[in-house]
Coordinates of C-alpha atoms and ligand atoms in Angstrom, one line a residue:
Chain A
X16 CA 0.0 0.0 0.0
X17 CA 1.4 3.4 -0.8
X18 CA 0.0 5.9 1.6
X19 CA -1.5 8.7 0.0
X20 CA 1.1 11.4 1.4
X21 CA 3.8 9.8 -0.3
X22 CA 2.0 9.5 -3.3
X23 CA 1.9 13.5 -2.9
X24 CA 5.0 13.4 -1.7
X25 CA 7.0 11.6 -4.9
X26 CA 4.9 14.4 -7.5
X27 CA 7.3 17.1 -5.3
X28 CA 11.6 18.0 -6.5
X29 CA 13.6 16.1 -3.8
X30 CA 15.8 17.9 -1.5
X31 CA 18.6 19.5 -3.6
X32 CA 21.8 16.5 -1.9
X33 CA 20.7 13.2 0.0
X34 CA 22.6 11.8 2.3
X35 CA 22.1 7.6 2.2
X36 CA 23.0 5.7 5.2
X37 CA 23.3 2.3 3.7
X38 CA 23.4 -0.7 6.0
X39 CA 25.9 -3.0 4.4
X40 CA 27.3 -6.7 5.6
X41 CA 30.4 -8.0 3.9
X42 CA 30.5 -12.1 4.4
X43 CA 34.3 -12.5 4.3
X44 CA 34.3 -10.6 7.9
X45 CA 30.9 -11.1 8.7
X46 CA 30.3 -7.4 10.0
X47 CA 27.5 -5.5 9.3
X48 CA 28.3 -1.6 9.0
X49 CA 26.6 1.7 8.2
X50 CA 27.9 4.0 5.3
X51 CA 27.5 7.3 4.8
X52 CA 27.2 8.5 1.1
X53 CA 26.1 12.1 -0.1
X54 CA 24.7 12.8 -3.4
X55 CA 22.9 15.0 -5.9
X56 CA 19.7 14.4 -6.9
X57 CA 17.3 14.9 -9.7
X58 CA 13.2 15.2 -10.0
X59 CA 12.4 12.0 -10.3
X60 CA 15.2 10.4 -8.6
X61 CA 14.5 6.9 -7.2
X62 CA 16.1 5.0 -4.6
X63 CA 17.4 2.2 -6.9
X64 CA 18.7 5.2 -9.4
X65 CA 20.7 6.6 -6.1
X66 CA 22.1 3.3 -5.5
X67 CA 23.3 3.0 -9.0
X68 CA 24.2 6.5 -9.1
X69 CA 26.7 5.4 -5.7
X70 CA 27.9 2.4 -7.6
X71 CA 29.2 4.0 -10.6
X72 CA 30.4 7.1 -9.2
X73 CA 31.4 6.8 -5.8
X74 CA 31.6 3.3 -4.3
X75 CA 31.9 0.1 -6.9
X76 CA 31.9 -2.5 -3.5
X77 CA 28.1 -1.7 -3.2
X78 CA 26.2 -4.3 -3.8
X79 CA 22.2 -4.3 -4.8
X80 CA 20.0 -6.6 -6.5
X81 CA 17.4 -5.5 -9.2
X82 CA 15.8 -6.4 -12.7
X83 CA 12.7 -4.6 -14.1
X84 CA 13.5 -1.2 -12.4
X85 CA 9.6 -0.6 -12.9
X86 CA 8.0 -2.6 -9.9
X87 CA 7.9 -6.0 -11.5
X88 CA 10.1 -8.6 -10.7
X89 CA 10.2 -7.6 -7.2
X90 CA 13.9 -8.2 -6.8
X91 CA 14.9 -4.3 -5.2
X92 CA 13.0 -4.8 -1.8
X93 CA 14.9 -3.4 0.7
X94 CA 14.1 -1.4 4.3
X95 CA 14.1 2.1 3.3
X96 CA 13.1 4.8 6.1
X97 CA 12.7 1.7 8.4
X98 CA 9.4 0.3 6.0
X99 CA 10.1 -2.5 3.7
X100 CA 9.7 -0.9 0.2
X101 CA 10.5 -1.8 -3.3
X102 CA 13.8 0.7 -4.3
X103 CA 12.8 1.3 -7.8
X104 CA 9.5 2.6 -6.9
X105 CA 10.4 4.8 -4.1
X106 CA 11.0 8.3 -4.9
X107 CA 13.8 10.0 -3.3
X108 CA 11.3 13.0 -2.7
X109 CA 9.3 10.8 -0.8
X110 CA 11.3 9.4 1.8
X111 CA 13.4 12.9 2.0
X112 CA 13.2 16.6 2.8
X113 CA 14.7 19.3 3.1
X114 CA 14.7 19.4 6.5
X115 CA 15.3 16.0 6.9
X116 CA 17.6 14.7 4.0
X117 CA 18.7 11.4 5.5
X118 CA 17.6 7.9 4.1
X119 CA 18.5 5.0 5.6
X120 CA 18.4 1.7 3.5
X121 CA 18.9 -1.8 4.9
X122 CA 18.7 -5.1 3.8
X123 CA 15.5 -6.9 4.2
X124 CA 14.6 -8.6 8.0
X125 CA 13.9 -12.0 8.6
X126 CA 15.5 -13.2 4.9
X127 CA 19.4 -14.1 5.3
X128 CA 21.9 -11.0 3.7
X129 CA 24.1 -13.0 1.6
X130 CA 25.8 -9.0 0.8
X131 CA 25.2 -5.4 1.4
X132 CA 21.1 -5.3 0.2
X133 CA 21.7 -9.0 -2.0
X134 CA 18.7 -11.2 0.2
X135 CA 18.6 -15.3 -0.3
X136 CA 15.7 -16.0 -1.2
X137 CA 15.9 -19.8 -1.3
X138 CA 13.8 -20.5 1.7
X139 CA 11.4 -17.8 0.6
X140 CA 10.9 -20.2 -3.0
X141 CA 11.1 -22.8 -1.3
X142 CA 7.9 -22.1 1.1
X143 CA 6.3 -21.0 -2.0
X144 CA 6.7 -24.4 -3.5
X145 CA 5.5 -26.1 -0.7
X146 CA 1.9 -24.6 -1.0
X147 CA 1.8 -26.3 -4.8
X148 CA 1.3 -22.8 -6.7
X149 CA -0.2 -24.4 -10.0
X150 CA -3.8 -25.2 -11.0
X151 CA -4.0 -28.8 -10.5
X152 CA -6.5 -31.2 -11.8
X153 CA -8.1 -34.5 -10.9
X154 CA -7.0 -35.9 -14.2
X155 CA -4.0 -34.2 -15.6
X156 CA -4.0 -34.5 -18.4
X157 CA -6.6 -31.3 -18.8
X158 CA -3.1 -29.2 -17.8
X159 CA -0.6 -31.1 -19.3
X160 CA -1.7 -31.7 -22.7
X161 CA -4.9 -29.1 -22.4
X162 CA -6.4 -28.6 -25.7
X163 CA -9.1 -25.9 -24.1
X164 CA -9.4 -23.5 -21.1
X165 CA -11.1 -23.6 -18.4
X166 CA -13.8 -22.0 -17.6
X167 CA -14.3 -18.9 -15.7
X168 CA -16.4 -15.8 -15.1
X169 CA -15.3 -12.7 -14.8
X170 CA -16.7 -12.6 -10.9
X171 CA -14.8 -15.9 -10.0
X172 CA -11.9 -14.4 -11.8
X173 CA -12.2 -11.2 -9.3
X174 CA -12.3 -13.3 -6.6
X175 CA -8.7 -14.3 -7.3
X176 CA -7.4 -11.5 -9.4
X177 CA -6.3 -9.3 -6.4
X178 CA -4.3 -12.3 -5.2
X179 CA -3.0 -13.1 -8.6
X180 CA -0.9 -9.8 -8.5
X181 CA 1.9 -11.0 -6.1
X182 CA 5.7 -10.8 -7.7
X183 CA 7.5 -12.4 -5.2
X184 CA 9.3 -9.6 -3.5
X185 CA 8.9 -10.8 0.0
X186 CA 8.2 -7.4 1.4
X187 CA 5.2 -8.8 3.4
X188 CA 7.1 -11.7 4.7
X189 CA 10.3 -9.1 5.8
X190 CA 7.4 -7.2 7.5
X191 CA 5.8 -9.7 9.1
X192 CA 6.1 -10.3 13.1
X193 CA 5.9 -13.7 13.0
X194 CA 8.6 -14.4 10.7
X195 CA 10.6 -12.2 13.2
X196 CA 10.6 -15.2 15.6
X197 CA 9.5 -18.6 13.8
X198 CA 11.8 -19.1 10.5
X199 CA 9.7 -22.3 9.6
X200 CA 6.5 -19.9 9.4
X201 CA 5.3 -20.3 5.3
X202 CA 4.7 -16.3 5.5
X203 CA 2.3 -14.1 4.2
X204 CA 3.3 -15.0 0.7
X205 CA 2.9 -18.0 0.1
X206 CA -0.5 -18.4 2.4
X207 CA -2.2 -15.9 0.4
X208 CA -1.1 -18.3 -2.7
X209 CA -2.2 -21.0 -1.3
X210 CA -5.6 -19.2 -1.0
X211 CA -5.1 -17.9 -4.2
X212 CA -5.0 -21.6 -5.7
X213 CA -7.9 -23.1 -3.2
X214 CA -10.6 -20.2 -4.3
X215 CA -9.2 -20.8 -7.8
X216 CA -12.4 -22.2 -9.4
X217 CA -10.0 -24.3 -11.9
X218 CA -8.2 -25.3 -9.0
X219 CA -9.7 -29.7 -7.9
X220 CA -7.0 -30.2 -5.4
X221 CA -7.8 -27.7 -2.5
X222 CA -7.2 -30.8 0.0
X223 CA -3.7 -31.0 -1.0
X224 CA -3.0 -27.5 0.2
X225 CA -5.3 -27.5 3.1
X226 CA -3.0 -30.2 4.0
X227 CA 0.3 -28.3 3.8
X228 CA -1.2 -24.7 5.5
X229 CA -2.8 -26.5 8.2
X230 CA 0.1 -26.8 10.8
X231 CA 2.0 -25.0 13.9
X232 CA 3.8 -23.2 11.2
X233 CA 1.2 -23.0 8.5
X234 CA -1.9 -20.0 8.9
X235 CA -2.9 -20.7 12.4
X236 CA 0.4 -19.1 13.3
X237 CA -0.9 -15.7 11.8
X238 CA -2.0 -13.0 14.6
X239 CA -3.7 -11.0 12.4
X240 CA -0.7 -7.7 12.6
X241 CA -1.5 -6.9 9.2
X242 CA 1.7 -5.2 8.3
X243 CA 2.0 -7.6 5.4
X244 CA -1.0 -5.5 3.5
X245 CA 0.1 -2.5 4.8
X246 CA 3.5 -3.1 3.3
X247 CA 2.7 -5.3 0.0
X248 CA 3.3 -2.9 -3.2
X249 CA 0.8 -4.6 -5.2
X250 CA -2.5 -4.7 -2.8
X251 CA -2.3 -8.6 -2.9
X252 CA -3.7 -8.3 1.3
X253 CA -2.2 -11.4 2.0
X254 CA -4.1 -10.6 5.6
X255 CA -7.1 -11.1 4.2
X256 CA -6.4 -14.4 2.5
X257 CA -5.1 -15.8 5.3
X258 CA -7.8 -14.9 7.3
X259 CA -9.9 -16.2 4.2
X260 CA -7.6 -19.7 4.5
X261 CA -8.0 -19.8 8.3
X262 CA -11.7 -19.8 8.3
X263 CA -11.4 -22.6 5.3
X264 CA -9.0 -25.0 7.2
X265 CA -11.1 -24.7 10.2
X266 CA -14.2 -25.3 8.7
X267 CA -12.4 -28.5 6.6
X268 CA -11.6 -29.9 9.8
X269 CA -15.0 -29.9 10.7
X270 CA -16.2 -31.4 8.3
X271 CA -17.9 -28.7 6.9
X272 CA -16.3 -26.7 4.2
X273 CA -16.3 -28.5 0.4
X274 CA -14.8 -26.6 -3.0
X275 CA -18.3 -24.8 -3.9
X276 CA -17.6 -25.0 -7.7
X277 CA -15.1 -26.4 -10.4
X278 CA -14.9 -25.5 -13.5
X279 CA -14.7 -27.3 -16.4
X280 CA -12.9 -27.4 -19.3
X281 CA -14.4 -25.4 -22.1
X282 CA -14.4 -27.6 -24.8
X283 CA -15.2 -26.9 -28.7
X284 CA -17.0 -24.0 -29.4
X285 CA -20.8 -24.6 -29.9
X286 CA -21.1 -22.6 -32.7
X287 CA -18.9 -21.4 -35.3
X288 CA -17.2 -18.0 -34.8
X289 CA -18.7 -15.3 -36.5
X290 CA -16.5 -13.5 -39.4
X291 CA -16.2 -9.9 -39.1
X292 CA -14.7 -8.0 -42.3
X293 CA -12.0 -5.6 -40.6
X294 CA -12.7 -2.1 -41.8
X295 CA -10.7 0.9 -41.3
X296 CA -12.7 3.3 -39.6
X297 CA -14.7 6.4 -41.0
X298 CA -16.4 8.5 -39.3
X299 CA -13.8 10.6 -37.6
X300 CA -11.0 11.0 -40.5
X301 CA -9.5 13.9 -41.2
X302 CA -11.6 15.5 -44.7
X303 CA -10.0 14.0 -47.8
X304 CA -7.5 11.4 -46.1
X305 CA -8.0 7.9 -47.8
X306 CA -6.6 5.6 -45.0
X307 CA -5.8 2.7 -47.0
X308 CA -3.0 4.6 -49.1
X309 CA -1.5 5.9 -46.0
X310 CA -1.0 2.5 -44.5
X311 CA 0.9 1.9 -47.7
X312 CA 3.1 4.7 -47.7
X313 CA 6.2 4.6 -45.6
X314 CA 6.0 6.3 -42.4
X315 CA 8.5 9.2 -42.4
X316 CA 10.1 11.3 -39.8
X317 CA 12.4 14.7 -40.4
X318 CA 15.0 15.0 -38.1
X319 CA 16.5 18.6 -38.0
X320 CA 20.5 19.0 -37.2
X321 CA 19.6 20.4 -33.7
X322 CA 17.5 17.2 -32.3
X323 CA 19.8 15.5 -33.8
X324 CA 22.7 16.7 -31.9
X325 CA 20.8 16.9 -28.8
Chain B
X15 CA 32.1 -23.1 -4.7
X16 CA 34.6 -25.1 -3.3
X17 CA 35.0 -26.1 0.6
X18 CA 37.2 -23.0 1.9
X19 CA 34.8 -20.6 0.0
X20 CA 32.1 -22.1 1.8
X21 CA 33.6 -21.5 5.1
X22 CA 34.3 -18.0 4.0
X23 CA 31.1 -17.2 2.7
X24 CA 28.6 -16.3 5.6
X25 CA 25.0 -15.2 5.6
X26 CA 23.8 -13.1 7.8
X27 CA 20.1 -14.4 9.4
X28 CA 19.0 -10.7 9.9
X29 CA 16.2 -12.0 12.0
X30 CA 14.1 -9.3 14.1
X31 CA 13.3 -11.9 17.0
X32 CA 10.6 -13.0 19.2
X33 CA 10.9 -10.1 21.7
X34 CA 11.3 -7.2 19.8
X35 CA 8.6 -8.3 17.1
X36 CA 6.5 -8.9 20.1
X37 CA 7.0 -5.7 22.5
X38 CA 7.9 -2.9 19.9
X39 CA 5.5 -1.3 17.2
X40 CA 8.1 0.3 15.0
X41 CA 10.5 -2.4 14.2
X42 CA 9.1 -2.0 10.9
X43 CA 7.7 1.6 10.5
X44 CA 4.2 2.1 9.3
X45 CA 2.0 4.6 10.2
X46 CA -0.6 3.9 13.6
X47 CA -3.5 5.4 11.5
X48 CA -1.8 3.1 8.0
X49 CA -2.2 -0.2 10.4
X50 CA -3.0 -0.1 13.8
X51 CA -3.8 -4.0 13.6
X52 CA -0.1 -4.3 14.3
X53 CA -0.3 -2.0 17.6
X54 CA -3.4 -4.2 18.5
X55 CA -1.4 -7.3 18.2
X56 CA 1.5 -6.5 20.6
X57 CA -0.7 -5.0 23.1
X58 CA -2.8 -8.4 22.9
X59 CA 0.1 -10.0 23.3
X60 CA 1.3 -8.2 26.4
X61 CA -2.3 -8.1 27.7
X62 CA -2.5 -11.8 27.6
X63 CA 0.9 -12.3 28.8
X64 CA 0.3 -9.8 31.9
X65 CA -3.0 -12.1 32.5
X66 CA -1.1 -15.4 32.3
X67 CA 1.7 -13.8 35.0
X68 CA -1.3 -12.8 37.1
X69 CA -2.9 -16.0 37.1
X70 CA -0.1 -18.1 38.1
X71 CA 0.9 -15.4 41.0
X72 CA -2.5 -15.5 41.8
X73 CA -2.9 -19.7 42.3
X74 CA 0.1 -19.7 44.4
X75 CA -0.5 -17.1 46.3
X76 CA -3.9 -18.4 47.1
X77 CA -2.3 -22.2 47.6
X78 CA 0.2 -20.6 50.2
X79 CA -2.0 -21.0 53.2
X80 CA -5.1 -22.8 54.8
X81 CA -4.5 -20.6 57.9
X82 CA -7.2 -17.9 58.2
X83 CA -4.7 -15.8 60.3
X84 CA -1.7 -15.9 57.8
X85 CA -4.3 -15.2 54.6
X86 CA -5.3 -12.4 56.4
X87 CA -1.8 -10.9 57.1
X88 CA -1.4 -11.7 53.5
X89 CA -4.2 -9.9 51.9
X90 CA -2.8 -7.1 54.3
X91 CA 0.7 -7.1 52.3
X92 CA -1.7 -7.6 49.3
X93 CA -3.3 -4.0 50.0
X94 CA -0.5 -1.5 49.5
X95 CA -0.8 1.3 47.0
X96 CA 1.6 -0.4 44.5
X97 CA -0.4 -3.6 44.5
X98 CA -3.6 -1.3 43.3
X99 CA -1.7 -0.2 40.8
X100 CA -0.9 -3.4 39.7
X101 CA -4.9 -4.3 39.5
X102 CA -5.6 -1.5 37.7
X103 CA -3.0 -2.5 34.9
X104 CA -4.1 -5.6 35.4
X105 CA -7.6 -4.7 35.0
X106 CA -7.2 -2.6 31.8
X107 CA -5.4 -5.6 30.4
X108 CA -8.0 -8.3 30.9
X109 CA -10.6 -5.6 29.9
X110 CA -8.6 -4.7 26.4
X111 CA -7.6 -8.4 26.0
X112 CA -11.1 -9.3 25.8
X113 CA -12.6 -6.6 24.0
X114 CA -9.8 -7.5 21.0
X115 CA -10.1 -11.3 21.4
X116 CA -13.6 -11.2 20.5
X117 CA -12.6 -8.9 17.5
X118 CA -10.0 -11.5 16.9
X119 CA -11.8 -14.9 17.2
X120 CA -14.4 -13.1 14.4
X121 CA -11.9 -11.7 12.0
X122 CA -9.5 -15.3 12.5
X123 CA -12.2 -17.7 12.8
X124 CA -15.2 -16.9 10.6
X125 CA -13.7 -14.5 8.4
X126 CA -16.0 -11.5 9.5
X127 CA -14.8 -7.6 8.6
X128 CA -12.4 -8.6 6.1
X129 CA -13.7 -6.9 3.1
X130 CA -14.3 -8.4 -0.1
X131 CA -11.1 -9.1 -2.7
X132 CA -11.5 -5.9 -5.2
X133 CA -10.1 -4.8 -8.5
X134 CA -6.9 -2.5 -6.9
X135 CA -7.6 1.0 -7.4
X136 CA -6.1 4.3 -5.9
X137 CA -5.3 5.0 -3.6
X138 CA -4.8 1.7 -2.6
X139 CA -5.9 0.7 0.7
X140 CA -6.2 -3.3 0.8
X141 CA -9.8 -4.6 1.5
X142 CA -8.8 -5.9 4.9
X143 CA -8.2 -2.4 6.2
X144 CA -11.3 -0.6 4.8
X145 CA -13.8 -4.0 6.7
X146 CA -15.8 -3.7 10.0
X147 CA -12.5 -4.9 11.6
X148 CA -11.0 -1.9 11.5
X149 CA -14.2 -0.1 13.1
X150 CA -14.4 -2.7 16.0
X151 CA -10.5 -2.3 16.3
X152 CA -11.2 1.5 16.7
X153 CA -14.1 0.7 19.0
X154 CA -11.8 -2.0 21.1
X155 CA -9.3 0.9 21.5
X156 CA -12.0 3.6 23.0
X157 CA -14.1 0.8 25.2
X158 CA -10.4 -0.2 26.3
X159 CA -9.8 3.3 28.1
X160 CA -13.5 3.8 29.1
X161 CA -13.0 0.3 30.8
X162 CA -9.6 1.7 31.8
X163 CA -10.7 4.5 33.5
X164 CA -14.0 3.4 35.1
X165 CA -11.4 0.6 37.2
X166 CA -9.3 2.9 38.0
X167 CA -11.8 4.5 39.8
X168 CA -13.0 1.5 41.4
X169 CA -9.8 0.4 42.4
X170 CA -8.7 3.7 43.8
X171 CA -11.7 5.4 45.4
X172 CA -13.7 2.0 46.0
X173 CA -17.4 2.8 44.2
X174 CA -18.0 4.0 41.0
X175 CA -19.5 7.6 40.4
X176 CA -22.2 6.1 38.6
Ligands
LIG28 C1 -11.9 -12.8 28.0 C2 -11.5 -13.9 27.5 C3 -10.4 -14.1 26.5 C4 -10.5 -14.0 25.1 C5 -11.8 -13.7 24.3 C6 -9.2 -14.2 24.6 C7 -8.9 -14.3 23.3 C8 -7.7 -14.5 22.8 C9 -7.4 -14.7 21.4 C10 -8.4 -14.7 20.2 C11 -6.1 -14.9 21.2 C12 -5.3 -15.1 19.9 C13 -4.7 -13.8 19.5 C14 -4.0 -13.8 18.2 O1 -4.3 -14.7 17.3 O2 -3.1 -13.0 18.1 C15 -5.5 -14.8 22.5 C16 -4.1 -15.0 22.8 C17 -3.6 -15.0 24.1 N1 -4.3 -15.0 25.3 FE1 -6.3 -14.7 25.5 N2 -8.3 -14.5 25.6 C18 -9.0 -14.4 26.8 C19 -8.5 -14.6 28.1 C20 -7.2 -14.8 28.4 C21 -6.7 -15.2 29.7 C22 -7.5 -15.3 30.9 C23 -5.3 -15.3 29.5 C24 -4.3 -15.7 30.6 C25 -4.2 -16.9 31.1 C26 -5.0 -15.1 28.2 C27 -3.7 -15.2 27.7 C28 -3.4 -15.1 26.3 C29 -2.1 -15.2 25.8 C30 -0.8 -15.4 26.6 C31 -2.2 -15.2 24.4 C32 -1.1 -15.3 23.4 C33 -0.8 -13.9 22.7 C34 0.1 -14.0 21.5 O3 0.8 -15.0 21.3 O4 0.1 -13.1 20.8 N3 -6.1 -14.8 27.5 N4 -6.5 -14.6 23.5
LIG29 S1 2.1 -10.4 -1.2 FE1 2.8 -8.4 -1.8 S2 4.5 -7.9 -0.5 FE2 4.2 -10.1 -0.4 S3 5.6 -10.9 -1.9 FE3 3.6 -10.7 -2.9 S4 3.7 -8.6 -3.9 FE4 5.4 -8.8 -2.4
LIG30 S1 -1.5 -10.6 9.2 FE1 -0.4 -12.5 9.7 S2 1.0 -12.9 8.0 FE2 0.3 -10.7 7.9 S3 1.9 -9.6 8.9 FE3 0.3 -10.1 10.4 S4 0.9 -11.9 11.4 FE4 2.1 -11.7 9.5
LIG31 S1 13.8 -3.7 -9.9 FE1 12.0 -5.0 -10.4 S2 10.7 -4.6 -8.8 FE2 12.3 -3.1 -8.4

């Protein structure tokens, strides 16, 4: 969740110099240490950009992990301003002032620093794994060799979709207090997966998972902090979905919970498809323009010597 | 990565811990009004760990003696100022820890105030924050120091005003 502030916040120039305290651990002496570094920013600065900016200018040792640098592989979450955050979609004007121009940025909690702001995320995977994050089917061979979809309104889709979002950045799961203190806990990631896949209509093997979140350090162990939607970049509310899961497992156990609906696979269309002539549209051209020749013609640009040089 | 690198190479856990997830609210540093959940859950926590002290002081202390004499010098030591302190915190605690485990056994148990999963839209706030939980949380939070204060005045003056 981005608070709205910050929101306001990032559309404002950042303070003129920054100073980034970065938290850094080097494994061949096995110290963690704070550095200082001070730099110049620009409008539109991001934390990942001043990271980069420090490793090719001022310190090549520093180490950082990232991909997309647009808030979709989720590999840049770090601790910045003491809230897990993704780097590269933090703005230096929102975690900074003028009055206040000091960032601190730390590696995330509860996941093992392998360097500086580099996390292993094995474990992580691995308790995503564990909650078997693929639609699976009573026979199949409806996945494996699937000749059709499956089917699935748009309102059972919703259901889901929110949950869909995650990309794996582990921001909830570095949040989370009981991750603080049990490393075995599956976190908020993967529970609100495994949620994701049991209210998944296309989804026949809720049991399976039931099976694997149901334990000492499955959902039960959740107390309900809700840091891990406060903190998750992508509204996923794992929170909720645990919640969601708790109330499922508890009911299973009873007796008294059963997968509502499954959908089935669509199969051959009833009807042939209906053929539409494509047209190019006409009734908002510009007077005497004849569209079909100007797709033909070769699209050309003038460049003049100044935006050239520029 | 051969044996020696291996020895070299050492990760750091970077784990927060049990006490200082449990006893403070900024280890990670949201806003109170962003997710006071997480404020609710430590105070729960210490709540129900301030009950579970009392209880067990309280069974011995009432084990110690079948003497009629000796209990009452004991609920004479048992009657100093600092002791009605102690009820009163102990007081606020059972009444808060109640109050949010009722909120808690709904949200945890039957899914109640929890929203509804939604298309995300800005600005953002996830489902689970804009549910009735959030309401009763807020509610908890006010009974809590009504509660608070009414035993205080109990415990101090001995009747309530009302
Ligand atoms: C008024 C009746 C009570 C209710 C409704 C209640 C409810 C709850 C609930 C729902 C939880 C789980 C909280 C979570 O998931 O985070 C809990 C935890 C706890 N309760 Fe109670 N409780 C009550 C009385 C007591 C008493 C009498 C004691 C002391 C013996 C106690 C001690 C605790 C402790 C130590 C925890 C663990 C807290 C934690 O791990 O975060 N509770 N309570
Ligand atoms: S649930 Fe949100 S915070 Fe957690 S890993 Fe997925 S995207 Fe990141
Ligand atoms: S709601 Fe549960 S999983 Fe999420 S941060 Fe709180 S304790 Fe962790
Ligand atoms: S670099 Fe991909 S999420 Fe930040």
């Amino acid at each position: 969740m981005l608070e709205a502030e910050e929101l306001e916040a990032a559309k404002r120039t950042p303070p003129k110099e920054v100073i980034l305290k970065v938290k850094r651990y080097n494994p061949e002496t096995g110290k963690q240490y704070i550095k200082e570094y001070k730099i110049l920013t620009y409008r539109g600065m991001t934390i990942l950009d001043a990271l980069n900016y420090i490793k090719e200018n001022i310190d090549p040792t520093l180490t950082t992990r990232y991909s997309c640098r647009m808030g979709v592989c989720g590999s840049c979450g770090m601790i910045i301003n003491g809230k897990p955050r993704l780097a590269c979609q933090t703005q230096v004007a929102a975690v900074a002032t003028e009055e206040n121009p000091v960032i601190t940025v730390e590696p995330l909690y509860n996941i093992p620093v392998i360097r500086d702001l580099v996390t292993d995320f094995t474990p992580f995977f691995e308790k995503h794994k564990m909650i078997m994050p693929y639609i699976m089917r009573k026979n199949p061979k409806e996945v494996d060799e699937a000749e059709y979809e499956f089917l699935m309104s748009p309102e059972e889709h919703l259901e889901i979709y929110e949950y869909s979002l995650c990309i794996m950045c582990g921001l909830c799961y570095s949040a989370c207090p009981v991750t603080a203190s049990d490393p075995e806990y599956l976190g908020p990631q993967a529970l609100a997966q495994a949620y994701r896949y049991i209210a998944d209509v296309r989804d026949e093997e809720p049991e399976k998972r039931i099976v694997v979140v149901d334990t000492e350090h499955g959902c039960h162990r959740c107390h309900f902090a809700g840091t891990c939607s406060a903190v998750c970049p992508k509204m996923v509310d794992p929170a909720a979905a645990i919640q969601r899961l708790r109330k499922i497992t508890l009911f299973y156990r009873l007796g008294l919970w059963r997968k509502k609906k499954t959908s089935r696979v669509a199969g051959p269309l009833e009807k042939p498809l209906r053929k539409i002539e494509a047209q190019y549209p006409t009734h908002n051209l510009v007077e005497g323009a004849d569209p079909e020749k100007q797709a033909k013609e070769p699209v050309s640009i003038d460049f003049t010597d100044e935006m050239l040089s520029e | 990565m051969n044996k020696t690198q291996k020895q070299r190479v050492k990760m750091l856990q970077n784990m927060i811990g049990f006490f200082r997830a449990s006893l403070n609210p900024w280890v990670i540093r949201v806003k109170f009004k962003e997710n006071p959940e997480r404020v609710a859950f430590i105070l729960h926590r210490v709540s129900g760990a301030i009950i579970a002290f009392y209880l067990l002081a309280h069974i011995i202390v009432t084990s110690y003696t079948d003497d009629p004499l000796a209990w009452e010098r004991i609920l004479n030591t048992l009657s100093s100022p600092w002791n009605k302190v102690g009820e009163w915190i102990l007081a606020t605690a059972i009444i808060y820890h109640g109050l949010n485990g009722i909120r808690l056994l709904l949200v945890e148990f039957f899914g109640v105030g929890i929203g509804r999963p939604e298309l995300p839209k800005p600005p953002y706030i996830p489902p689970s924050f804009k549910g009735g939980q959030r309401k009763a949380l807020y509610a908890v939070f006010i009974l809590s120091i009504i509660g608070s204060i009414l035993s205080a005045v109990l415990i101090f003056t001995g009747k309530l005003p009302i």
